[in-house]
Amino acid sequence: SIGGRGKELKRICLKGRGISNVVRVGWRRGVSKMRCVVADYGPSGVGERIEGVSREWFDAAFAKARADGKRLLPMWRKVSADHITPVEAYRCLVSEEEIEVPSFLLESATNDGNAGRYSFVGARPVMEVMAKEMRTTVVDCRGQGPPMVREIPNCEDPWSLLREITENELLATNVMGLPDTFTGGWVGYGGYDTVRYAELESLPFETAPTDDRELLDLHMCLYQKCYVIDHFAKMCFAIVWIDLDEYAEPTEGYDSGLAQLSSLVDIIRLKELKSPLSVSTIDLPFQDDGSVEIPKLTSNMTRDQFFKSIDKAMDHIGDGDIFQVVLGQRFQRRSSVDPFSVYRALRIINPSPYMIYMQCKGCILVASSPEILCKVEKRVVTNRPLAGTRPRGRTPEEDAALEEALLKDEKELAEHVMLIDLGRNDVGRVAEYGTVKPTTLMEIERYSHVMHISSTVVGTLKQGLSSWDALRATLPAGTVSGAPKIRAMQIIDDLEPTRRGPYGGGVGYVSFYDDLNMALALRTMVIPTTRDENQTWLYYLQAGAGIVADSQAESEFQETVNKAMALGKSIDLAESAFGR
């Protein structure tokens, strides 16, 4: 990798035509040699740092990858990113009209509201895997010619199919120099109902609630090109993965990769947005007073129906069927403002660890989730339940008092303990014996508007298993189902009138190196890509509440309303700031 240990020596020297072409910056003294980082200043004056693309390096890496049985080899360039935001980078790839183009923008914020280190942007995958009630479709756009479409009419486990494709066709070469994070691979979602593939006898599709939206159960897309924006280093990695099976000689692969890289770099350097981004004055905090009125939201259940569902759930708890069940209702509202503008608003008023804008088959996902569904990093599986919530205080003293009250609330603590047990069980299904343990217990995590009780459970992934196995074992999280999980889901099937779709599932990525990071699809808006005759968008906002033995129906109902209203504020802000 560029750099090394030792004292950094900074020099600037000019070379070439005038003062514009080649500037050598950042001499660094390594352990045994000096290394030079080259910055090529193009017409825009944006520095480009070239790594991993010399012909000699590629020839050697190509030969080694072939000898090792690998199929994918990365090429990349670094570009100064202090002139472009992730939102702008996304709009450079996808226009406002291209709502059917599979694509993603993944960002993150720390608990104090600061930006996380990396953002990820990608569009136009080379493969899509789509599953709907045992029928799976694979669309393969790799190579020359039209896409190859494969229909699998009775696919009992699409997660196993994804693992099979990954292990048989996508073995990636490990190289130095790429950031230690996602640099390409699968991005998409697995909805709440994907658990049915693993529990066909207990949770058959035939007994699921009404499927009124007909959304996919699962949509995973393979991206061999992407941007990784490093906010700490103020650099953007433009990355292309070369499929060695498409090239007989390394020269062909190198030339093709270089052309693709040049195109990706030019997009960032020139910053030519495919659609303009609306700019407006925004007063913050934006009406943080419960300003989203209920009449703007309609539900798939009446108030009376929801109360009766709670009563039935508590009967099950009293009979000993379950300890807890998470019942939800799905709200909806129409708006003329587009989903990307709503995402821009959401990232302003509710920054979260998982901020997501994702265009999928048939729908767009806009999310600001605080919670991991499952994470696998260097074969360590992480589950991190969040349960127990209080609003943030207006002063440090009020904040501390709310924290103290939350940690003394017996109902909240009992629910959280159940979810820790569920997390241990989920991780234990795929972890080596004796490695499952909590690393944090009952800690308070603060976000922009609320605080939660958080715990973390980890374990070492068993030999022979992959991230796909870990993901399948953890879907859905106990925080959106209940305990025991399967029985709680059966009761949800009986009590909720419509399928949940992406809500309650996982949204995120599985990298070429088998690292996984999936957010739990909470605080997630689902927007169908079809609009009505007035060209308005239909926004679905789903929220749930954990029902236990001493639950109060009114407070549980209000909890779901409050959660939906919080999401609705982002639509209001987008209409005010970006609406046309």
XYZ file of C-alpha atoms in Angstrom:
580
model
C 0.000 0.000 0.000
C 1.053 3.582 -0.481
C 2.704 5.045 2.567
C 4.425 2.999 5.223
C 5.844 3.797 8.629
C 8.253 6.546 9.498
C 8.314 10.306 9.331
C 6.264 11.852 6.563
C 8.275 14.110 4.262
C 6.203 16.575 2.298
C 7.577 18.043 -0.912
C 6.084 19.522 -4.009
C 7.944 19.521 -7.302
C 6.724 20.524 -10.743
C 7.347 18.581 -13.886
C 6.054 18.524 -17.438
C 4.114 21.126 -19.407
C 4.065 24.304 -17.355
C 2.772 23.892 -13.834
C -0.395 21.923 -14.551
C 0.367 18.377 -15.504
C 2.279 16.361 -12.943
C 2.727 17.325 -9.324
C 4.488 14.923 -6.979
C 3.119 15.297 -3.492
C 3.457 13.373 -0.283
C 6.834 11.691 -0.257
C 6.674 9.159 2.531
C 9.564 7.340 4.031
C 8.765 3.645 4.293
C 10.591 0.948 6.205
C 13.123 0.326 3.480
C 12.456 2.740 0.624
C 10.978 6.054 -0.405
C 7.685 5.976 -2.270
C 6.241 8.658 -4.487
C 2.550 9.377 -4.851
C 1.697 10.831 -8.254
C -1.094 13.329 -8.701
C -2.166 14.080 -12.275
C -3.905 17.432 -12.400
C -6.404 17.455 -15.229
C -8.447 20.306 -16.658
C -10.617 20.563 -13.552
C -7.641 20.902 -11.241
C -8.727 17.865 -9.240
C -5.873 15.662 -8.079
C -5.909 12.049 -9.217
C -3.768 9.548 -7.354
C -3.016 6.499 -9.454
C -2.446 3.136 -7.806
C -2.757 -0.501 -8.785
C -3.006 0.164 -12.510
C 0.515 -0.078 -13.889
C 0.790 -2.603 -16.687
C 3.613 -4.449 -14.937
C 1.600 -4.787 -11.734
C -1.468 -5.954 -13.606
C 0.436 -8.545 -15.670
C 1.901 -10.090 -12.521
C -1.398 -9.951 -10.632
C -3.256 -11.437 -13.615
C -0.874 -14.398 -13.791
C -1.010 -15.016 -10.036
C -4.802 -14.788 -9.944
C -5.092 -17.318 -12.750
C -2.671 -19.649 -10.978
C -4.640 -19.330 -7.718
C -7.953 -20.066 -9.415
C -9.274 -16.543 -8.855
C -11.614 -14.848 -11.286
C -11.848 -11.199 -10.208
C -9.003 -8.687 -10.045
C -9.485 -5.054 -8.944
C -8.127 -1.936 -10.597
C -8.554 1.423 -8.917
C -7.633 5.061 -8.796
C -7.816 7.607 -6.026
C -9.295 11.009 -6.758
C -9.425 14.005 -4.458
C -12.999 14.135 -3.162
C -13.130 17.495 -1.417
C -15.064 18.966 -4.344
C -17.938 16.469 -4.451
C -20.457 15.017 -2.004
C -21.864 11.465 -2.034
C -25.236 12.917 -3.076
C -23.605 14.611 -6.063
C -21.621 11.477 -6.931
C -24.862 9.504 -7.069
C -26.523 12.091 -9.306
C -23.510 11.921 -11.623
C -24.359 8.247 -12.211
C -28.166 8.198 -12.190
C -30.599 10.852 -13.403
C -33.873 11.774 -11.748
C -35.776 10.024 -14.550
C -33.835 6.737 -14.263
C -35.880 5.402 -11.356
C -35.788 1.833 -12.681
C -31.975 1.690 -12.771
C -30.684 -0.493 -9.906
C -28.342 1.696 -7.874
C -27.379 2.665 -4.340
C -26.029 5.355 -2.073
C -24.940 4.178 1.383
C -23.823 6.697 4.007
C -23.351 6.676 7.760
C -23.228 9.029 10.705
C -21.812 8.470 14.168
C -23.986 8.786 17.270
C -22.985 12.432 17.678
C -24.132 13.241 14.145
C -20.712 13.384 12.481
C -20.194 11.654 9.154
C -18.890 8.093 9.205
C -15.642 7.376 7.424
C -16.942 5.814 4.207
C -19.772 6.340 1.748
C -20.525 3.969 -1.133
C -22.052 4.734 -4.527
C -22.837 2.388 -7.405
C -25.179 1.878 -10.353
C -25.976 -0.573 -13.148
C -25.033 -3.977 -11.712
C -23.686 -6.790 -13.857
C -26.009 -9.353 -12.249
C -29.315 -9.370 -10.379
C -30.864 -12.146 -8.296
C -34.579 -11.683 -7.615
C -36.751 -14.044 -5.573
C -40.501 -14.154 -5.160
C -42.291 -17.040 -3.450
C -40.003 -19.898 -4.505
C -39.435 -18.490 -7.990
C -35.991 -16.992 -8.533
C -34.723 -15.068 -11.556
C -31.050 -14.453 -12.335
C -30.216 -11.716 -14.859
C -26.559 -11.907 -15.916
C -25.187 -8.948 -17.900
C -21.537 -9.998 -17.799
C -19.601 -10.428 -21.001
C -20.675 -9.418 -24.479
C -24.141 -9.665 -25.963
C -27.601 -9.400 -24.423
C -28.262 -10.305 -20.772
C -28.701 -13.978 -19.952
C -31.901 -14.648 -17.995
C -32.240 -17.818 -15.949
C -35.543 -18.747 -14.330
C -35.521 -21.159 -11.384
C -39.194 -22.033 -10.787
C -38.759 -23.928 -7.511
C -35.803 -22.369 -5.703
C -36.212 -23.266 -2.041
C -33.272 -21.194 -0.827
C -32.165 -18.087 -2.773
C -29.501 -17.346 -0.131
C -27.806 -20.661 -0.951
C -28.011 -19.779 -4.641
C -26.244 -16.487 -3.944
C -23.557 -18.299 -1.984
C -23.130 -20.798 -4.829
C -22.750 -18.052 -7.440
C -20.295 -16.169 -5.245
C -18.083 -19.165 -4.481
C -18.139 -20.640 -7.988
C -17.969 -17.528 -10.150
C -16.744 -14.581 -8.068
C -13.541 -15.618 -6.304
C -11.676 -12.352 -5.772
C -7.960 -11.671 -5.548
C -6.682 -10.113 -2.322
C -4.521 -7.075 -3.060
C -2.871 -4.320 -1.054
C -3.987 -0.737 -1.437
C -7.766 -0.911 -1.368
C -9.585 0.531 1.655
C -10.410 -1.950 4.388
C -14.142 -1.843 3.706
C -16.641 -2.687 0.967
C -15.062 -2.239 -2.474
C -17.505 -4.185 -4.624
C -19.865 -7.133 -4.450
C -23.544 -7.672 -3.714
C -25.816 -4.821 -2.619
C -29.551 -5.107 -2.029
C -32.205 -6.262 0.388
C -33.737 -9.401 1.801
C -37.215 -8.684 3.093
C -38.968 -9.850 6.233
C -40.575 -12.759 4.358
C -37.268 -14.318 3.274
C -37.289 -16.259 6.547
C -40.032 -18.406 4.978
C -37.486 -20.043 2.668
C -35.714 -21.462 5.712
C -38.951 -22.252 7.606
C -41.255 -23.563 4.881
C -43.150 -25.888 7.210
C -43.665 -23.403 10.033
C -44.099 -20.257 7.930
C -45.373 -21.210 4.459
C -46.086 -18.483 1.946
C -49.671 -19.734 1.724
C -50.424 -18.555 5.270
C -48.713 -15.173 4.896
C -50.820 -11.994 4.985
C -52.201 -10.432 1.812
C -49.507 -9.469 -0.690
C -51.078 -6.235 -1.925
C -47.865 -4.650 -3.303
C -46.317 -7.754 -4.895
C -42.776 -6.654 -4.092
C -39.850 -9.043 -4.365
C -38.874 -11.049 -1.297
C -35.237 -10.526 -2.180
C -33.292 -8.395 -4.640
C -29.496 -8.582 -4.608
C -27.373 -6.859 -7.261
C -23.741 -7.524 -8.176
C -21.661 -4.373 -8.600
C -18.212 -4.639 -10.189
C -17.846 -0.848 -10.372
C -18.305 1.554 -7.495
C -17.073 4.622 -5.704
C -15.819 4.451 -2.121
C -15.550 7.928 -0.616
C -13.160 8.196 2.327
C -14.292 11.255 4.281
C -11.282 11.174 6.610
C -8.717 11.184 3.809
C -10.876 13.374 1.517
C -10.325 10.835 -1.255
C -12.581 8.848 -3.548
C -11.647 5.371 -4.742
C -12.934 4.615 -8.233
C -12.903 0.817 -8.426
C -13.404 -1.640 -11.291
C -13.264 -5.409 -10.871
C -11.945 -7.195 -13.957
C -13.454 -10.594 -14.775
C -10.426 -12.594 -15.918
C -12.602 -15.139 -17.725
C -13.487 -12.466 -20.267
C -9.881 -11.958 -21.398
C -7.411 -14.365 -22.941
C -4.400 -12.123 -22.287
C -3.587 -9.670 -19.509
C -3.141 -6.852 -22.045
C -6.793 -7.092 -23.035
C -7.951 -7.008 -19.424
C -5.666 -4.117 -18.564
C -6.771 -1.993 -21.513
C -10.434 -2.663 -20.793
C -10.048 -1.913 -17.097
C -8.097 1.262 -17.771
C -10.811 2.512 -20.109
C -13.506 1.793 -17.515
C -11.468 3.490 -14.791
C -10.892 6.559 -16.936
C -14.633 6.849 -17.448
C -15.333 6.552 -13.699
C -12.646 9.104 -12.856
C -13.887 11.581 -15.470
C -17.380 11.403 -13.978
C -16.008 12.478 -10.603
C -13.548 15.023 -11.972
C -15.997 16.798 -14.251
C -18.897 16.488 -11.805
C -21.542 16.635 -14.507
C -24.791 15.872 -12.718
C -27.336 13.974 -14.793
C -30.092 15.938 -13.074
C -29.812 19.190 -11.130
C -30.084 19.115 -7.356
C -32.597 21.552 -5.918
C -31.122 24.069 -3.496
C -33.183 25.790 -0.824
C -32.912 27.548 2.507
C -33.738 25.211 5.393
C -34.462 26.314 8.930
C -33.342 23.706 11.473
C -34.584 22.186 13.625
C -37.389 21.686 11.121
C -40.697 21.865 13.001
C -39.517 19.344 15.577
C -42.865 19.498 17.340
C -44.934 16.613 16.033
C -45.942 18.710 13.029
C -46.815 15.729 10.824
C -50.539 15.484 11.239
C -52.273 12.118 11.340
C -54.652 13.016 8.458
C -51.640 12.972 6.122
C -51.103 9.314 7.012
C -53.552 6.497 6.402
C -53.027 3.047 7.900
C -53.681 -0.513 6.781
C -55.496 -0.952 10.119
C -58.046 1.129 11.958
C -57.317 2.136 15.521
C -59.907 -0.388 16.725
C -58.368 -3.180 14.638
C -54.919 -2.462 16.050
C -56.240 -2.488 19.611
C -57.954 -5.834 18.989
C -54.689 -7.230 17.582
C -52.910 -6.171 20.764
C -55.584 -7.882 22.865
C -55.148 -11.118 20.894
C -51.375 -10.899 21.193
C -51.648 -10.492 24.963
C -53.934 -13.526 25.087
C -51.149 -15.540 23.428
C -48.684 -14.188 25.992
C -51.045 -15.111 28.816
C -51.413 -18.626 27.395
C -47.628 -19.058 27.359
C -47.318 -19.193 23.541
C -44.838 -16.325 23.445
C -43.068 -13.839 25.687
C -43.215 -10.939 23.262
C -44.465 -10.100 19.772
C -43.780 -7.019 17.654
C -46.982 -5.805 16.017
C -46.894 -3.120 13.392
C -49.089 -1.049 11.185
C -48.264 0.292 7.752
C -48.987 3.926 7.051
C -49.003 5.573 3.665
C -49.150 9.053 2.189
C -48.786 10.592 -1.237
C -46.395 13.343 -2.214
C -45.277 15.083 -5.368
C -41.693 15.218 -4.118
C -39.361 12.488 -5.410
C -37.715 9.845 -3.167
C -34.172 11.154 -3.650
C -35.214 14.564 -2.333
C -36.822 12.819 0.641
C -33.543 10.981 1.241
C -31.684 14.300 1.185
C -34.093 15.626 3.801
C -33.911 12.490 5.945
C -30.117 12.587 6.121
C -30.369 16.163 7.409
C -32.922 15.706 10.178
C -32.160 12.130 11.234
C -28.518 11.151 10.584
C -27.990 7.495 11.512
C -25.363 4.749 11.264
C -27.150 3.327 8.215
C -28.438 5.915 5.731
C -29.682 4.282 2.565
C -31.010 5.302 -0.813
C -31.506 2.220 -2.956
C -33.327 1.726 -6.256
C -34.583 -1.837 -6.595
C -36.910 -3.762 -8.874
C -40.354 -2.272 -8.353
C -39.501 -0.026 -5.403
C -37.126 2.505 -3.922
C -35.883 2.248 -0.325
C -35.128 5.363 1.736
C -33.845 4.612 5.230
C -32.016 5.932 8.274
C -31.658 2.816 10.385
C -29.792 2.810 13.697
C -29.490 -0.953 13.964
C -27.357 -3.788 12.615
C -29.244 -6.846 11.444
C -26.010 -8.804 11.042
C -22.385 -7.948 10.439
C -19.519 -10.265 9.492
C -16.042 -8.791 9.407
C -12.987 -11.015 9.086
C -15.217 -13.952 10.108
C -16.462 -12.320 13.315
C -20.278 -12.308 13.424
C -21.883 -9.359 15.211
C -25.466 -8.940 16.357
C -26.415 -5.700 18.115
C -30.008 -5.465 19.359
C -31.448 -2.058 20.136
C -34.523 -2.048 22.350
C -35.765 0.452 24.853
C -36.264 4.024 23.685
C -36.544 7.507 25.126
C -36.524 10.917 23.412
C -33.434 13.086 23.732
C -33.537 15.763 26.395
C -33.377 19.456 25.588
C -30.547 19.943 28.113
C -27.720 17.686 29.330
C -29.480 17.391 32.680
C -32.767 16.333 31.078
C -30.873 13.900 28.832
C -29.214 12.292 31.873
C -32.549 12.019 33.682
C -34.155 10.302 30.693
C -31.232 7.869 30.505
C -31.582 7.019 34.182
C -35.322 6.454 33.808
C -34.803 4.215 30.784
C -32.260 2.038 32.576
C -34.680 1.626 35.506
C -37.703 0.731 33.369
C -38.348 -2.954 34.143
C -40.506 -3.498 31.053
C -37.842 -2.065 28.727
C -35.076 -4.043 30.439
C -37.034 -7.307 30.266
C -37.667 -6.822 26.536
C -34.006 -6.067 25.971
C -32.847 -9.192 27.828
C -35.120 -11.320 25.623
C -33.577 -9.759 22.527
C -30.056 -10.427 23.807
C -31.020 -14.091 24.195
C -32.421 -14.149 20.660
C -29.208 -12.565 19.386
C -27.096 -15.185 21.162
C -29.229 -17.927 19.624
C -28.972 -16.451 16.123
C -25.199 -16.002 16.311
C -24.808 -19.422 17.952
C -26.402 -21.133 14.955
C -23.441 -20.168 12.752
C -20.603 -19.588 15.248
C -17.897 -21.907 16.547
C -18.786 -23.493 19.873
C -17.587 -21.441 22.820
C -17.016 -18.224 20.862
C -20.426 -16.591 21.377
C -20.305 -13.848 23.995
C -21.668 -10.387 24.730
C -19.074 -7.640 24.416
C -21.319 -4.831 25.645
C -24.453 -4.976 27.794
C -27.168 -2.406 28.416
C -25.315 0.611 27.082
C -27.079 3.804 26.059
C -26.670 4.932 22.452
C -27.695 8.474 21.623
C -28.953 9.614 18.235
C -30.261 12.928 16.959
C -33.794 12.496 18.316
C -33.799 9.418 20.581
C -31.651 7.215 22.804
C -31.714 3.410 22.892
C -30.470 0.599 25.112
C -27.868 -1.346 23.138
C -25.985 -4.614 23.598
C -23.536 -6.431 21.338
C -23.148 -10.188 20.818
C -20.273 -11.655 18.784
C -19.036 -15.069 17.686
C -16.522 -16.599 15.265
C -18.080 -17.932 12.066
C -17.819 -21.715 11.752
C -15.418 -23.183 9.245
C -17.267 -24.055 6.058
C -19.884 -21.348 6.520
C -20.052 -17.967 4.801
C -21.626 -14.584 5.370
C -24.679 -15.790 3.455
C -25.244 -18.437 6.138
C -24.951 -15.829 8.887
C -27.450 -13.582 7.143
C -29.944 -16.377 6.677
C -29.624 -17.352 10.360
C -30.348 -13.851 11.659
C -33.307 -12.891 9.444
C -35.517 -11.424 10.728
C -34.232 -9.768 13.873
C -35.985 -10.359 17.157
C -36.589 -6.612 17.430
C -39.160 -6.856 14.601
C -40.612 -10.316 15.352
C -40.617 -11.407 18.993
C -39.722 -14.352 21.204
C -39.775 -17.226 20.524
C -39.183 -15.954 17.020
C -41.032 -18.491 14.834
C -44.152 -18.639 17.002
C -44.216 -14.851 17.203
C -44.043 -14.657 13.406
C -46.946 -17.088 13.083
C -48.999 -14.795 15.305
C -47.936 -11.772 13.239
C -49.207 -13.616 10.141
C -52.593 -13.936 11.843
C -52.832 -10.390 13.173
C -51.313 -8.120 10.506
C -53.432 -7.645 7.341
C -50.641 -7.158 4.767
C -47.121 -8.455 4.151
C -44.267 -6.390 5.455
C -42.086 -6.563 2.342
C -38.612 -5.030 2.804
C -39.569 -3.630 6.232
C -38.101 -5.737 9.028
C -35.611 -7.421 6.701
C -32.026 -6.459 5.918
C -30.536 -3.847 3.572
C -26.834 -3.651 2.809
C -23.949 -5.512 1.219
C -21.895 -8.693 1.011
C -18.418 -7.947 -0.338
C -16.278 -9.979 -2.691
C -14.174 -10.841 0.374
C -17.214 -12.296 2.196
C -17.612 -9.429 4.635
C -21.230 -8.557 5.340
C -22.934 -5.474 6.714
C -26.726 -5.479 6.745
C -28.845 -2.830 8.401
C -32.139 -3.778 9.933
C -34.829 -2.203 7.736
C -36.324 0.055 10.397
C -37.092 3.731 9.823
C -37.391 2.671 6.221
C -39.704 4.097 3.587
C -40.757 1.846 0.713
C -41.799 3.720 -2.427
C -43.179 1.874 -5.496
C -41.606 3.097 -8.738
C -45.006 3.474 -10.429
C -46.741 6.824 -9.956
C -50.390 7.759 -10.298
C -51.958 9.895 -13.038
C -50.962 13.037 -11.126
C -47.340 11.858 -11.007
C -47.353 11.629 -7.223
C -45.367 9.067 -5.270
C -46.857 6.673 -2.724
C -44.747 6.457 0.445
C -45.150 3.492 2.807
C -43.977 4.073 6.382
C -44.185 1.020 8.636
C -43.587 0.922 12.372
C -43.999 -1.625 15.153
C -44.265 -1.882 18.923
C -43.156 -4.708 21.199
C -46.135 -6.250 23.007
C -45.471 -7.911 26.371
C -47.661 -9.022 29.275
C -48.094 -5.579 30.823
C -48.379 -3.551 27.611
C -50.903 -0.719 27.421
C -52.712 -0.690 24.074
C -52.914 3.094 23.854
C -49.193 3.637 24.423
C -48.221 0.859 21.989
C -50.505 2.325 19.328
C -49.042 5.779 19.887
C -45.510 4.382 19.635
C -46.179 3.169 16.087
C -47.749 6.513 15.174
C -44.817 8.486 16.584
C -42.283 6.403 14.678
C -44.159 6.898 11.406
C -44.565 10.618 12.084
C -40.804 10.960 12.574
C -40.235 9.553 9.091
C -43.029 11.711 7.729
C -41.145 14.828 8.795
C -38.553 14.106 6.123
C -41.282 14.138 3.462
C -42.574 17.444 4.835
C -39.080 18.916 4.792
C -38.476 17.693 1.233
C -41.766 19.219 0.085
C -40.840 22.507 1.736
C -37.214 22.644 0.607
C -37.030 20.734 -2.662
C -40.610 20.523 -3.954
C -41.463 22.025 -7.300
